[in-house]
Coordinates of C-alpha atoms and ligand atoms in Angstrom, one line a residue:
K182 CA -63.6 -6.7 -54.4
M183 CA -63.1 -3.1 -53.4
S184 CA -63.7 -2.3 -49.8
Q185 CA -65.4 1.0 -49.5
T186 CA -66.0 3.1 -46.1
I187 CA -69.7 3.8 -45.7
S188 CA -70.7 6.7 -44.1
Q189 CA -74.0 8.2 -42.8
I190 CA -76.0 10.8 -41.2
S191 CA -79.5 10.6 -39.5
N192 CA -81.6 12.1 -37.1
Q193 CA -81.9 10.6 -33.6
T194 CA -84.1 11.5 -31.0
G195 CA -82.4 10.8 -27.4
F196 CA -79.1 10.0 -26.2
A197 CA -78.4 7.9 -22.9
H198 CA -80.7 8.9 -20.2
L199 CA -81.7 12.2 -22.2
T200 CA -84.4 10.5 -24.1
D201 CA -86.0 13.4 -25.6
L202 CA -82.9 15.3 -26.9
P203 CA -82.8 15.9 -30.7
C204 CA -79.6 14.7 -31.9
L205 CA -77.6 13.8 -35.2
K206 CA -75.8 10.5 -35.6
L207 CA -72.7 10.2 -37.8
V208 CA -71.4 6.9 -39.0
C209 CA -68.1 6.4 -40.9
G210 CA -67.0 2.9 -41.2
Q211 CA -66.6 1.5 -37.8
A212 CA -66.6 5.0 -36.2
S213 CA -69.7 6.9 -34.8
A214 CA -70.5 10.1 -33.2
V215 CA -73.5 11.7 -31.7
I216 CA -74.1 15.4 -31.7
S217 CA -77.0 17.1 -29.7
L218 CA -78.7 20.1 -31.5
Y219 CA -79.0 21.7 -28.0
G220 CA -75.7 23.5 -27.5
A221 CA -74.3 21.7 -30.6
Q222 CA -72.6 19.6 -28.1
L223 CA -70.8 16.5 -29.2
L224 CA -71.9 13.6 -26.8
S225 CA -70.3 10.6 -27.9
Y226 CA -67.4 9.5 -30.0
Q227 CA -66.6 5.9 -30.5
P228 CA -63.9 5.1 -33.1
V229 CA -64.8 1.5 -32.9
P230 CA -68.0 0.1 -31.6
G231 CA -68.3 0.1 -27.9
R232 CA -65.0 2.2 -27.2
E233 CA -66.5 5.5 -25.9
L234 CA -64.0 8.4 -25.6
L235 CA -66.3 10.9 -24.2
W236 CA -67.8 11.2 -20.8
L237 CA -71.5 12.3 -20.1
S238 CA -72.8 12.7 -16.6
P239 CA -75.6 10.2 -15.6
K240 CA -77.2 13.2 -14.1
A241 CA -76.7 15.7 -17.1
V242 CA -80.1 17.4 -17.8
W243 CA -81.0 19.8 -20.7
Q244 CA -83.6 22.5 -21.2
Q245 CA -84.5 25.1 -18.4
Q246 CA -81.4 26.9 -19.0
Q247 CA -79.2 24.1 -18.2
A248 CA -75.9 23.1 -20.1
I249 CA -75.3 19.4 -20.7
R250 CA -72.5 18.1 -18.2
G251 CA -70.4 16.1 -20.6
G252 CA -69.2 15.7 -24.2
V253 CA -67.8 18.6 -25.8
P254 CA -69.8 22.0 -24.6
V255 CA -69.2 24.8 -26.8
C256 CA -68.1 28.1 -24.9
W257 CA -68.7 31.3 -26.6
P258 CA -68.6 34.4 -26.9
W259 CA -67.0 34.2 -23.5
F260 CA -65.3 31.6 -21.2
G261 CA -66.0 31.3 -17.5
P262 CA -67.8 34.2 -16.0
A263 CA -68.4 37.2 -18.3
G264 CA -66.0 39.9 -17.8
K265 CA -65.3 43.0 -20.1
P266 CA -66.5 43.9 -22.5
F267 CA -69.6 41.7 -22.0
N268 CA -70.7 42.5 -18.5
I269 CA -71.9 46.0 -19.1
S270 CA -75.2 45.8 -17.3
A271 CA -76.3 44.5 -13.8
A272 CA -77.9 41.4 -15.7
K273 CA -76.5 38.1 -14.5
L274 CA -74.8 36.4 -17.3
P275 CA -74.2 32.7 -17.7
N276 CA -70.8 31.0 -17.1
H277 CA -69.2 30.1 -20.5
G278 CA -71.4 32.2 -22.8
L279 CA -74.5 32.0 -24.5
V280 CA -74.8 28.9 -27.0
R281 CA -74.6 26.0 -24.5
N282 CA -78.3 26.0 -23.7
R283 CA -79.7 27.0 -27.0
L284 CA -80.9 25.0 -30.0
W285 CA -78.7 25.1 -33.2
R286 CA -79.8 24.4 -36.7
Q287 CA -78.3 22.1 -39.1
V288 CA -77.3 23.9 -42.1
Q289 CA -75.3 21.3 -44.0
A290 CA -74.9 17.4 -43.9
E291 CA -72.5 15.6 -46.4
P292 CA -72.1 12.0 -46.2
S293 CA -69.7 10.8 -48.6
T294 CA -67.9 7.4 -48.9
Q295 CA -64.9 8.8 -46.9
Q296 CA -66.4 11.0 -44.3
A297 CA -69.6 12.2 -42.6
L298 CA -69.6 16.0 -42.3
V299 CA -72.3 18.1 -40.6
T300 CA -72.4 22.0 -39.7
L301 CA -74.6 23.3 -37.2
S302 CA -75.2 27.0 -36.8
I303 CA -76.6 29.6 -34.3
D304 CA -77.6 33.2 -34.8
V305 CA -76.9 35.1 -31.5
D306 CA -78.6 38.7 -31.2
D307 CA -78.2 39.2 -27.6
I308 CA -74.4 39.5 -27.1
P309 CA -74.1 42.3 -24.7
A310 CA -72.5 45.5 -26.1
L311 CA -73.3 44.3 -29.7
H312 CA -76.1 45.6 -31.6
H313 CA -76.6 43.2 -34.2
S314 CA -76.8 39.2 -34.7
V315 CA -73.6 37.2 -35.0
T316 CA -73.6 33.7 -36.6
L317 CA -71.6 30.9 -35.0
N318 CA -70.8 27.6 -36.9
L319 CA -69.6 24.2 -35.8
T320 CA -68.6 21.6 -38.1
L321 CA -68.0 18.3 -37.2
K322 CA -66.1 15.8 -39.4
L323 CA -66.1 12.0 -38.8
T324 CA -63.8 9.7 -40.9
A325 CA -62.6 6.1 -40.0
E326 CA -59.6 7.4 -38.3
A327 CA -60.5 10.7 -36.6
L328 CA -63.2 13.2 -35.4
T329 CA -62.6 16.8 -36.0
L330 CA -64.7 19.8 -34.3
Q331 CA -64.3 23.1 -35.8
L332 CA -65.8 26.1 -34.6
D333 CA -65.9 29.4 -36.7
C334 CA -67.2 32.9 -36.4
A335 CA -66.5 35.3 -39.3
E336 CA -67.2 38.5 -37.2
P337 CA -64.1 40.4 -36.5
M338 CA -65.2 41.0 -32.7
L339 CA -63.7 40.7 -29.2
Q340 CA -64.7 36.9 -28.4
Q341 CA -63.3 34.0 -26.4
A342 CA -64.3 30.4 -27.1
A343 CA -63.5 26.9 -26.0
L344 CA -64.1 23.3 -26.9
H345 CA -64.6 22.2 -23.3
S346 CA -64.1 18.5 -24.0
Y347 CA -64.9 15.9 -21.3
F348 CA -62.8 12.9 -22.0
A349 CA -63.7 9.6 -20.3
V350 CA -60.6 8.3 -18.3
P351 CA -60.4 4.5 -17.1
S352 CA -58.0 5.4 -14.3
L353 CA -57.9 8.9 -13.0
S354 CA -54.9 8.1 -10.9
D355 CA -53.1 6.8 -13.8
T356 CA -53.9 9.8 -16.3
S357 CA -51.3 12.0 -18.0
I358 CA -51.3 15.0 -20.4
S359 CA -48.3 16.0 -22.4
P360 CA -46.6 18.1 -23.4
L361 CA -47.6 20.9 -21.0
P362 CA -45.9 24.2 -20.8
G363 CA -43.8 24.8 -17.7
A364 CA -46.3 27.6 -16.4
Y365 CA -50.0 28.0 -15.9
L366 CA -52.4 30.2 -14.4
D367 CA -54.0 28.3 -11.6
K368 CA -57.9 29.1 -11.1
T369 CA -58.0 27.2 -8.0
L370 CA -55.5 29.9 -6.4
G371 CA -57.4 32.9 -8.0
G372 CA -55.6 32.8 -11.3
E373 CA -52.1 33.0 -9.7
R374 CA -49.3 32.2 -12.2
V375 CA -47.5 29.0 -11.2
Q376 CA -44.1 27.8 -12.5
S377 CA -43.9 24.0 -12.5
T378 CA -42.4 21.4 -14.9
A379 CA -43.9 18.6 -12.8
P380 CA -46.5 16.5 -14.9
V381 CA -50.1 17.1 -13.8
R382 CA -51.5 14.7 -11.5
F383 CA -55.1 14.5 -10.4
E384 CA -55.1 14.1 -6.7
R385 CA -56.9 17.3 -5.9
E386 CA -59.0 20.1 -7.7
I387 CA -57.2 21.1 -10.9
D388 CA -58.2 24.1 -12.7
R389 CA -55.4 25.4 -15.1
V390 CA -55.0 27.8 -18.0
Y391 CA -51.8 26.7 -19.9
P392 CA -50.7 29.7 -22.3
E393 CA -48.4 28.8 -25.3
P394 CA -50.4 25.5 -25.9
A395 CA -48.8 22.5 -28.0
A396 CA -50.5 21.8 -31.2
E397 CA -50.6 18.2 -30.5
L398 CA -51.3 16.5 -27.0
L399 CA -51.3 13.0 -25.9
L400 CA -54.0 12.1 -23.3
Q401 CA -53.0 8.7 -21.6
S402 CA -55.0 7.1 -19.1
G403 CA -54.5 3.3 -18.2
A404 CA -53.8 1.6 -21.5
Q405 CA -55.9 4.2 -23.6
Q406 CA -54.1 6.7 -25.5
L407 CA -55.7 9.6 -27.3
N408 CA -54.2 12.5 -29.5
I409 CA -55.6 15.6 -29.1
S410 CA -54.6 18.1 -32.2
Q411 CA -55.5 21.6 -31.8
Q412 CA -55.6 24.9 -33.9
G413 CA -56.4 28.5 -33.4
Q414 CA -55.9 28.2 -29.8
D415 CA -54.0 30.6 -27.2
A416 CA -54.6 28.3 -24.2
T417 CA -55.3 24.8 -23.2
V418 CA -57.5 24.5 -20.2
V419 CA -57.3 21.3 -17.8
W420 CA -60.1 20.7 -15.3
N421 CA -60.9 18.2 -12.9
P422 CA -63.2 19.3 -9.9
W423 CA -62.2 16.5 -7.5
R424 CA -64.4 15.4 -4.6
E425 CA -65.3 18.6 -2.5
R426 CA -66.0 20.8 -5.9
S427 CA -68.2 17.9 -7.2
Q428 CA -70.5 18.1 -4.3
A429 CA -71.4 21.7 -5.2
I430 CA -72.2 20.7 -8.8
F431 CA -75.8 19.4 -9.0
D432 CA -75.5 17.6 -12.2
L433 CA -72.3 15.2 -11.1
E434 CA -72.5 12.3 -9.0
A435 CA -70.4 12.0 -5.9
D436 CA -67.8 10.0 -7.4
G437 CA -68.3 11.3 -11.1
Y438 CA -64.9 13.2 -11.1
Q439 CA -63.1 10.1 -11.1
Q440 CA -64.4 9.1 -14.5
F441 CA -63.3 12.3 -16.7
V442 CA -60.8 15.1 -17.2
C443 CA -61.5 18.1 -19.3
V444 CA -58.8 19.0 -21.9
E445 CA -60.0 22.1 -23.6
T446 CA -59.1 23.9 -26.6
A447 CA -59.5 27.7 -25.9
R448 CA -59.1 31.1 -27.2
L449 CA -59.0 33.5 -24.4
D450 CA -57.5 36.7 -25.7
L451 CA -59.7 39.8 -25.5
T452 CA -57.3 42.3 -26.6
S453 CA -58.0 42.3 -30.2
A454 CA -61.1 42.1 -32.2
A455 CA -60.8 39.1 -34.6
P456 CA -62.7 36.5 -36.2
L457 CA -62.6 33.0 -34.7
Q458 CA -61.4 29.7 -36.0
L459 CA -60.8 27.0 -33.3
C460 CA -60.2 23.2 -34.1
Q461 CA -59.8 20.1 -31.9
R462 CA -59.1 16.8 -33.7
L463 CA -59.5 13.5 -31.7
T464 CA -57.4 10.2 -32.8
S465 CA -57.5 7.3 -30.6
L466 CA -54.2 5.5 -30.6
T467 CA -55.4 2.5 -28.9
Ligands
LIG205 O1 -62.7 25.0 -17.7 C1 -62.9 24.8 -16.3 C2 -64.0 25.5 -16.0 O2 -64.2 26.9 -16.2 C3 -64.1 25.4 -14.3 O3 -63.8 26.5 -13.7 C4 -65.3 24.8 -14.0 O4 -66.3 25.9 -13.6 C5 -66.0 24.2 -15.3 O5 -65.4 24.9 -16.4 C6 -67.4 24.0 -15.6 O6 -68.3 25.1 -15.7 P1 -69.8 25.1 -15.9 O7 -70.4 26.2 -16.0 O8 -69.9 24.0 -16.8 O9 -70.3 24.4 -14.6

């Protein structure tokens, strides 16, 4: 008898404690994923039932301008605080761009036997210094083996972007990411360039921008191993807020930082106007 992978895409209202959040659920064989239409934010990826690879804060909220704390936030068209060319007026602009706290629309959904594929889109007409609307697309592809996120913007413009993934870690003190380049910009030191070949260890706040990023990373924590494959990036950002910083973040529990690390596929260059294509693929190896 032929065994076929069954895939399926369905609407779902609510995820975890966010009971009124509009979501889509993707299933392919044993694997499943949940994505929120608010922010086009992936919230869950389970390669097999019960093994969650992403982290969501129990204090995450949505609506009222808030971005959901956890999953895979989409940062665009700027990363971090808005700088040039976006900060042209005195208006206060949100951290990490304009699309984390808006509803996206589903434009395409294709379940086939081998994969579940869905595209979410948003038209943004209030990018500072730009006088027309720009469309951003996020395509999610779930197969039995892997999950791929792809962010596309066809407009040749100055734009930054990041897939700001929060990965659940069973043991923060036994977590490593490799390979990482021997130099990085340390945002906890105001962006100072640091040369170091020592492996990153999560024993204090880590907020690093690694240029010259590898295409394939291994995130290991305890017995868990995850392959993170990236495309279109010019940086890998690694973030963990640690204890003190967490206290200033209203939607993080006091010890929440023990449960995740962010490994972000980012395009940060703002020197040339270009279309965007950024990709992160997650494959559990355990
Ligand atoms: O990617 C790291 C970072 O830019 C940190 O500096 C930290 O602020 C984090 O993202 C979270 O930002 P958020 O706007 O979600 O609070």
